[in-house]
XYZ file of C-alpha atoms in Angstrom:
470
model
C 0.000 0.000 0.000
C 1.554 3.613 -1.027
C -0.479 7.201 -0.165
C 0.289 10.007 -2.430
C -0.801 13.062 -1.712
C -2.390 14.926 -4.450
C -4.063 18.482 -3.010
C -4.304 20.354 -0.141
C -6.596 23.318 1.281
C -10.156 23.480 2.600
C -12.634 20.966 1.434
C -15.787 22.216 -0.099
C -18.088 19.938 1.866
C -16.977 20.677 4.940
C -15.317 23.569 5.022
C -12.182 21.915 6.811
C -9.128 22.598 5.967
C -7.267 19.181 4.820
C -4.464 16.911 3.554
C -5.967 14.729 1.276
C -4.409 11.698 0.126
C -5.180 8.592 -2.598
C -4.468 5.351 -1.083
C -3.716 3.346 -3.452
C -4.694 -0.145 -3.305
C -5.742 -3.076 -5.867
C -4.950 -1.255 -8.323
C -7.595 1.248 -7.466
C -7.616 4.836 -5.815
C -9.184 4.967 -2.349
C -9.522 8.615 -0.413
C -8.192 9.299 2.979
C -8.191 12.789 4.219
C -6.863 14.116 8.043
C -6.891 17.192 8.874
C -3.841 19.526 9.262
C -2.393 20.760 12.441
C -3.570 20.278 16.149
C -7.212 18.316 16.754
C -10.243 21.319 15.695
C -7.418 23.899 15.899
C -5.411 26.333 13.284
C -1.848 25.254 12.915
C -0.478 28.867 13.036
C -1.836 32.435 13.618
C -0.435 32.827 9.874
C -3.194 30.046 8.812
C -5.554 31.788 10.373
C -4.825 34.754 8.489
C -4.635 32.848 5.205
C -8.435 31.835 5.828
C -9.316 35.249 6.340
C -7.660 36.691 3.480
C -9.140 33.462 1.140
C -12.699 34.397 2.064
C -13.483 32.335 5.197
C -14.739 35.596 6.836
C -17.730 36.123 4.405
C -18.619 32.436 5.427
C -20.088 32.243 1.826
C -22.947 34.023 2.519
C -23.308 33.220 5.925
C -23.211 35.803 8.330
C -20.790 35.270 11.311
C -21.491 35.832 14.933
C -19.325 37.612 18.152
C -19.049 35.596 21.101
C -22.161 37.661 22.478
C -23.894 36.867 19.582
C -23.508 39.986 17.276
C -23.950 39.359 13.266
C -21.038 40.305 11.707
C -21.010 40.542 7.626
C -18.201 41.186 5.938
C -18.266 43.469 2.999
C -14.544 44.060 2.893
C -12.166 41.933 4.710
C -9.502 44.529 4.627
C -5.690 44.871 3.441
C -3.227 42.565 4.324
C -0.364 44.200 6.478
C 2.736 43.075 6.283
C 4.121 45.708 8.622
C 3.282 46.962 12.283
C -0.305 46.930 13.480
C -3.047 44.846 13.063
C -3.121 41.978 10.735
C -5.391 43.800 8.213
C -6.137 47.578 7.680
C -9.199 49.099 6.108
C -12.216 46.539 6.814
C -15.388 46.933 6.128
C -18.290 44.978 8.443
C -21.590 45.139 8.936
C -22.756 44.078 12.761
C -26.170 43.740 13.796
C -25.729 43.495 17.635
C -28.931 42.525 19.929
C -31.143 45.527 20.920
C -29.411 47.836 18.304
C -29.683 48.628 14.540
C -27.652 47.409 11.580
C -24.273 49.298 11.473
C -21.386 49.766 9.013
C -17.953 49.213 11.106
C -14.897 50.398 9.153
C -11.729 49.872 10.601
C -8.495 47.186 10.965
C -9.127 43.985 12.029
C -6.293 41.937 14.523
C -5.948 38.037 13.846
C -4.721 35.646 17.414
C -4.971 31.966 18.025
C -5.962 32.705 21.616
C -7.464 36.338 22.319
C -4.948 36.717 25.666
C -2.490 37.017 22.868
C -3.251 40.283 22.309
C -1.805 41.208 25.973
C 0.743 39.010 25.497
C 2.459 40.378 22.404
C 2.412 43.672 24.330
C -0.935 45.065 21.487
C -2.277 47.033 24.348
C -0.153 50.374 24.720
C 0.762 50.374 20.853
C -0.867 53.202 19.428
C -0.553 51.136 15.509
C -3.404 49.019 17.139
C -6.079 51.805 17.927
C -8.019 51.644 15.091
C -9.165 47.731 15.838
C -12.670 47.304 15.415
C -12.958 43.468 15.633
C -10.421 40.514 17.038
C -10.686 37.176 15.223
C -9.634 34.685 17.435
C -9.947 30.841 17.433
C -10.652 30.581 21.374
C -11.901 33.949 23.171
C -10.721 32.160 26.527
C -13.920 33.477 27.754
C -13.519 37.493 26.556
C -16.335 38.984 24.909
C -14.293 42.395 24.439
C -10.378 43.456 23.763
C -9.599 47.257 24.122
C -13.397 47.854 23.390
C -13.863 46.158 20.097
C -15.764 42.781 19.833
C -14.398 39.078 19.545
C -15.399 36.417 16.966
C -14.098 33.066 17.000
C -13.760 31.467 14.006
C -12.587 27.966 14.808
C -10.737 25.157 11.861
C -13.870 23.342 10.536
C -17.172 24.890 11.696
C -20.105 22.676 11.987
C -22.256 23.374 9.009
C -26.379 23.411 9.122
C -27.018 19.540 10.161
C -28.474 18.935 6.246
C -25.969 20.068 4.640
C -22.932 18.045 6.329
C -25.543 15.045 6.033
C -25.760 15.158 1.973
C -21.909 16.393 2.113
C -20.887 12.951 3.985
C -22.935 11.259 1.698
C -21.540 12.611 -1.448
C -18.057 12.811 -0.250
C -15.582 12.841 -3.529
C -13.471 10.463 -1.609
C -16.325 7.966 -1.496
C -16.942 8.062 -5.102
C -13.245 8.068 -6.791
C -12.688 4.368 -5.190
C -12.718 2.344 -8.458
C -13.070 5.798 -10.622
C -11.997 5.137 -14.264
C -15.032 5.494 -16.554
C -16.664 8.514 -18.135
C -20.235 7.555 -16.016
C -18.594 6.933 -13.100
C -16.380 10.315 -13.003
C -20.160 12.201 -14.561
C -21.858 10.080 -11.083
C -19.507 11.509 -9.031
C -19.875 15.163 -10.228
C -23.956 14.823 -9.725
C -23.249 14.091 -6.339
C -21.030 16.751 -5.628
C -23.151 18.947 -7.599
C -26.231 17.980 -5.536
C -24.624 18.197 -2.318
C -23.574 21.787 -3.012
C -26.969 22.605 -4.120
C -28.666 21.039 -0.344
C -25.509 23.439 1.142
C -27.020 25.891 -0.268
C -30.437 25.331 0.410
C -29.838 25.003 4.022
C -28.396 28.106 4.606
C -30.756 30.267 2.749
C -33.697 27.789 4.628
C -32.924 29.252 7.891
C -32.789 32.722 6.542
C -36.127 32.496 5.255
C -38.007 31.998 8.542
C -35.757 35.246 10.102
C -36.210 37.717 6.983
C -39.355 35.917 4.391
C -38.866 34.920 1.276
C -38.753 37.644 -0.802
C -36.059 39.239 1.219
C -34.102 36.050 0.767
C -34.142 35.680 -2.999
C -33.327 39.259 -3.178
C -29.985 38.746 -1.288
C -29.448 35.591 -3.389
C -30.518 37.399 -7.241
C -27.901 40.453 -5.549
C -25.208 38.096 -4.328
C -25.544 36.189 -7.680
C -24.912 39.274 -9.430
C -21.641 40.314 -8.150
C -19.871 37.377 -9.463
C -16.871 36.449 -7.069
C -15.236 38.988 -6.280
C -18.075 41.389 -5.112
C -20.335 39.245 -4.007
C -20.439 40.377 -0.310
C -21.115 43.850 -1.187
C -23.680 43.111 -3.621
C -25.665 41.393 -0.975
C -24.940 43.882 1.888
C -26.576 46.516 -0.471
C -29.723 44.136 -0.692
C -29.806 44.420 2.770
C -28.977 47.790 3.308
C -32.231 48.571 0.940
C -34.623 45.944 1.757
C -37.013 45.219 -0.870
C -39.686 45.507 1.283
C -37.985 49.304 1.673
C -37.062 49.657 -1.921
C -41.079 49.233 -2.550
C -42.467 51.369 -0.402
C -39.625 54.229 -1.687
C -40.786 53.504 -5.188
C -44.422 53.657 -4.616
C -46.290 56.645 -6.654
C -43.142 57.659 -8.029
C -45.055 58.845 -11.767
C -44.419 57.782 -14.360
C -41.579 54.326 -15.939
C -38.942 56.611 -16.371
C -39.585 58.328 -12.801
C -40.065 55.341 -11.453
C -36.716 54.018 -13.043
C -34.557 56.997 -11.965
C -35.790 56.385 -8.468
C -35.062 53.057 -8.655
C -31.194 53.420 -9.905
C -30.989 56.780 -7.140
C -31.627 53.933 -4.069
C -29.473 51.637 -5.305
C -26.607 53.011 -7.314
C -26.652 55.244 -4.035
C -27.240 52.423 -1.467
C -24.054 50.899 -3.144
C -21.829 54.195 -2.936
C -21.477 54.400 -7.085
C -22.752 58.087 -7.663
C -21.897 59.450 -9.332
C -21.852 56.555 -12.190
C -22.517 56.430 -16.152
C -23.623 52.998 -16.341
C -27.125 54.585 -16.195
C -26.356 57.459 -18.615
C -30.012 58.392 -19.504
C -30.716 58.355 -15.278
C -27.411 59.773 -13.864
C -28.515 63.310 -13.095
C -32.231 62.133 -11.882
C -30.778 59.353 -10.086
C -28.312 61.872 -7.954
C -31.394 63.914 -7.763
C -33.204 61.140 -6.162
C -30.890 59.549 -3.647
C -30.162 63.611 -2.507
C -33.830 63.221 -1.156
C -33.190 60.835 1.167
C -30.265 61.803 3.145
C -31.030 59.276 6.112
C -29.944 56.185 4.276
C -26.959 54.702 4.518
C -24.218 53.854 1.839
C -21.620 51.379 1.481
C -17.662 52.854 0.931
C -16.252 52.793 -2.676
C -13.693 51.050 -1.146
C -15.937 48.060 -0.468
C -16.043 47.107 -4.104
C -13.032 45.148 -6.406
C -12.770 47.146 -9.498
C -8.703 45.848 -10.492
C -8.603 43.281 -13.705
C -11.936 43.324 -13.898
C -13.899 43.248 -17.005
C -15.879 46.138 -17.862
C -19.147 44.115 -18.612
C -18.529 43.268 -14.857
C -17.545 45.956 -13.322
C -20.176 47.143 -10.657
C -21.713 49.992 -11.868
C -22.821 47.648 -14.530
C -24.131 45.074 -12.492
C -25.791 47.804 -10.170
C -27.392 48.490 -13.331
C -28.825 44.865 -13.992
C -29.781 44.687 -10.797
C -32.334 47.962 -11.138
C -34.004 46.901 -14.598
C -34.190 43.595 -12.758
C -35.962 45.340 -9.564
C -37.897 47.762 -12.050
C -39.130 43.960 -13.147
C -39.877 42.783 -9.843
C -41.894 45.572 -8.472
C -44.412 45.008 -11.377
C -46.416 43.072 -11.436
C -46.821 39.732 -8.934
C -43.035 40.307 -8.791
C -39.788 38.104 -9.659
C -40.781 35.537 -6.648
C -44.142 34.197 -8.065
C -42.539 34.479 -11.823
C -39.560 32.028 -10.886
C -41.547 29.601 -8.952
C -44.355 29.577 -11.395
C -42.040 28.776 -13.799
C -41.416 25.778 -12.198
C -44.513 24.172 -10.824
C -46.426 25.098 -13.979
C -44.270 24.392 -17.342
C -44.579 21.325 -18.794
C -41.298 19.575 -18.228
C -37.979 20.255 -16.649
C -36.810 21.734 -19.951
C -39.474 24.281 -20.576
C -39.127 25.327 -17.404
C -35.561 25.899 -17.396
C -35.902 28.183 -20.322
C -38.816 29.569 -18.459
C -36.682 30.277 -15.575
C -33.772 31.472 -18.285
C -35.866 34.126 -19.760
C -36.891 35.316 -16.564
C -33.718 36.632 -15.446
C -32.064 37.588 -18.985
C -32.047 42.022 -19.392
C -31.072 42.344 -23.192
C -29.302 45.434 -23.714
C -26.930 46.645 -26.617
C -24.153 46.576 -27.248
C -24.488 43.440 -24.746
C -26.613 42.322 -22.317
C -27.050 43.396 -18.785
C -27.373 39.425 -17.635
C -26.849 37.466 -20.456
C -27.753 33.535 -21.127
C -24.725 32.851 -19.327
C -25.003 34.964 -15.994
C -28.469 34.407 -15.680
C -27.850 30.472 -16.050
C -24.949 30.364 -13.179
C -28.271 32.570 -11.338
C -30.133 29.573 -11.321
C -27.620 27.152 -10.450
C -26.526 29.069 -7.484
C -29.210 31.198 -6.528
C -32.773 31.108 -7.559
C -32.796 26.942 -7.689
C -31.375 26.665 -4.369
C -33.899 29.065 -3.025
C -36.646 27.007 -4.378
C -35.572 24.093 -2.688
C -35.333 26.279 0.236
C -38.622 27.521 0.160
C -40.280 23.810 -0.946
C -38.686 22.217 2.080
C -39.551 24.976 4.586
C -43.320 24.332 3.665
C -43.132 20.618 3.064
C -43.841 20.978 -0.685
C -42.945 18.158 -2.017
C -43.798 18.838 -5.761
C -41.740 21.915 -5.826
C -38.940 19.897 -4.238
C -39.454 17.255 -7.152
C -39.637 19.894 -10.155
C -36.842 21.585 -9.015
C -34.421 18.945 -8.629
C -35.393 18.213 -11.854
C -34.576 20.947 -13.339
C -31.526 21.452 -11.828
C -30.383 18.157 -13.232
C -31.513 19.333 -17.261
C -29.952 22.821 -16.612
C -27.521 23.428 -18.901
C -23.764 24.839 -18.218
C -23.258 28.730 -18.301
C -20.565 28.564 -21.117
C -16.944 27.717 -21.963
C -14.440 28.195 -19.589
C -11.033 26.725 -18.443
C -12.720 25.076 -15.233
C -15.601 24.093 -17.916
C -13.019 22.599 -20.376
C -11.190 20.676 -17.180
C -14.589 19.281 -16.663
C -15.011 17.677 -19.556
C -11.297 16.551 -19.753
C -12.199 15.128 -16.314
C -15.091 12.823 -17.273
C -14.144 12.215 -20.977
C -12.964 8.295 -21.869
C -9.204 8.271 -22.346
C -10.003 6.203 -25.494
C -10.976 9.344 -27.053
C -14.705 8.556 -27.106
C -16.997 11.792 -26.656
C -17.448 12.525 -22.545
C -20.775 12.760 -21.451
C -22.349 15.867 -21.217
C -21.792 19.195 -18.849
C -24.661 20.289 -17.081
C -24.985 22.780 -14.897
C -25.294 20.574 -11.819
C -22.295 18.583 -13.388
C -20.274 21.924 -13.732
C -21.173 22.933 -9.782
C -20.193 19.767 -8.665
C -16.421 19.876 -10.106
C -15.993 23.288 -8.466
C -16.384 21.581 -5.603
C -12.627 20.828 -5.850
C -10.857 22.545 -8.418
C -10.386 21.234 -11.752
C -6.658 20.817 -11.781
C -6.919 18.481 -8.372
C -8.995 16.195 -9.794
C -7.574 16.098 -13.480
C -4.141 15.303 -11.498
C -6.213 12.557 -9.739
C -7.053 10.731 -12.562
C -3.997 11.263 -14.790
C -0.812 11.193 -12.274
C -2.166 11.256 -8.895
C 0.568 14.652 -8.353
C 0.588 17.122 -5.383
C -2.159 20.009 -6.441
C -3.901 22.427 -4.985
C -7.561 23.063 -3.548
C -9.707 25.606 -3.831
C -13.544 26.241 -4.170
C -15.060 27.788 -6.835
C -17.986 29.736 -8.012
């Protein structure tokens, strides 16, 4: 028996961080995986750090609590510092303590294994460390408070909801690559995976839904969706600085579609912090116009958005304006909500109502499209059908559990890309025969782990990398 190991990082499943290693055995590759470092503990304050920086603070969505219980989002996890002072400079959270409203923290964040480490490495009279607004610790040692900020733990390998570790054990890739070697069984496995990360998903919005409704819930999700990776947190904190519920009532009797529109793109473009902004060039002026009116609402920092290398169809401003011709769509009408999951329950197979669903969320627009085919499939695959199944659980709905695993199973992949092309490399015969095809549940499932892990898997069982995806 020999082990090689073939990736390392923080398993999508699970969310712990691991060495994972091919035993290899009969001829055949069996999984083992152990987790690095000390029993339910970070090896180094440095790993901690890493996991911060990687995106382990925005908990995917999931908002993060302080030992007393405060929600913490994070919209910007700050600036490495490589220097004196705290760990990272510049954050951005949002905290919603008990008995007080929603506020935007900005400030440097300090990283320790144990929070007495902040006395310890003499923190206290340094003057580089007054600007801490939150300590991230792994064991608070019983403090609730350092130097008047808040503490969060955030220990190696938090539990997830109970349903989604359940369909994560069960779908574990390690399970599924014993014996590995033909195109079905390598398209099996990435069903699985892509199942299990739709119940993940599921089960945290689930929760959320009985907290905040429904509608408030697939707003965050349609907002989140919309700010691909790297501004996805600060897409969704806008949906929840503007509620929908608020961005109704601050819409009602505003006149006529194009009033209505410019008050629409003031709220949000100014919710966001992007005024001024061209990206609604026939609105800019009216839309400045309108947010001025309402100088009690709060605003998000530019600084919370990514703007470097990124592509000017997704650049924010853009997206901010998808995501108010998508609103302007919602507010008429029975709204977005009864649209998507009418789709579902009333087209007359999977298919139709995947294109149903499609068509729904595509905003045509020239020279291209607000949300394209593309963008508006990934939606569905990591939004509005994981919602639905949400939604059908929390009210025991069987048939809109059944249509919408259905259609997540016919819904096709967003495009061509390298992790898309990896895919198919992944589950395609080595005779050369055609590889069975990429779905969108298929796709979801291989970003599970990324492509290059599992294409060294099967073809050389080499040391790789993990990451998530998507």
């Amino acid at each position: 028996m020999r082990y090689t190991p073939v990736m390392r990082g923080i398993d999508a499943a699970t969310g712990i961080r691991q060495s994972v290693r091919f035993v290899v055995r009969d001829g055949a590759a069996h999984y083992a995986a152990s987790a690095s470092g000390t029993p339910g503990g970070w090896p180094s304050e440095k790993h901690l750090c890493d996991a911060w920086q990687a995106g382990a603070g925005n908990g995917r969505g999931r908002r993060l609590r302080t030992v007393t219980g405060s929600k913490v989002d994070v919209i910007h996890a700050g600036a490495r510092n490589s220097g004196d002072g705290p760990d990272f400079l510049g954050a951005v959270i949002a905290m919603d303590a008990p008995g007080r409203p929603r506020r935007i923290i900005r400030g440097d964040v300090e990283m320790h294994l144990r929070a007495s480490d902040w006395f310890a490495h003499g923190h206290e009279p340094n003057p580089a460390f007054a600007s801490v607004v939150l300590h991230v610790v792994e064991d608070a040692q019983g403090m609730t408070e350092i130097a008047g900020a808040p503490v969060l733990e955030m220990r190696q390998g938090a539990r997830r909801r109970k349903r989604a570790a359940t369909a994560a054990t069960a779908s574990s890739p390690g399970l599924l690559l014993t014996g590995m070697g033909k195109p079905r069984d390598a398209a099996a496995m990435l069903d699985a995976l892509g199942d299990a990360r739709l119940e993940e998903r599921a089960a945290s919005m689930e929760g959320d839904i009985a907290v905040v409704g429904q509608e408030q819930v697939l707003y965050e999700a349609i907002f989140r969706g919309l700010g691909y990776i790297r501004n996805m947190t600060a897409f969704q904190e806008v949906a929840r600085l503007m509620p929908i519920d608020t961005l109704r009532g601050l819409t009602v009797g505003a006149g006529d579609e194009d009033a209505r529109l410019a008050r629409l793109a003031g709220l949000l473009f100014g919710t966001a912090g992007l005024l001024p902004s061209r990206a609604h060039d026939r609105f800019t002026a009216a839309a400045e116009t309108e947010w001025a009116q309402h100088p009690g609402l709060e605003s998000l920092p530019r600084r919370s958005w990514q703007t470097f290398r990124v592509r000017p169809d997704n650049h924010p401003a853009r997206r901010m304006a998808a995501a108010v011709e998508l609103m302007r769509r919602w507010l008429d009408g029975p709204g977005l909500l009864s649209d998507l999951r009418g789709a579902v329950v009333e087209a007359e197979s999977p298919r139709d109502a995947a294109a149903r669903l499609t068509g729904a969320l595509v905003i045509p627009n020239k020279p291209s499209a607000l949300i394209g085919r593309g963008r508006a499939l990934d939606m569905l695959a990591t939004a509005v059908l994981p919602f639905l199944l949400a939604v059908a659980d929390y009210e025991s709905d069987t048939d809109l559990e059944r249509r919408t695993r259905q259609v997540y199973a016919v819904l096709p992949n967003p495009g061509e890309s390298e992790a898309a092309r990896r895919a198919r490399h992944f589950i395609a015969d080595s005779s050369g025969n055609p590889a069975p095809r990429l779905s969108a549940r298929r796709y979801q499932g291989f970003l599970s782990v990324t492509a290059s892990s599992l294409t060294g898997a099967r073809e050389s069982l080499s040391p790789d990398h993990m990451t998530t995806g998507g």
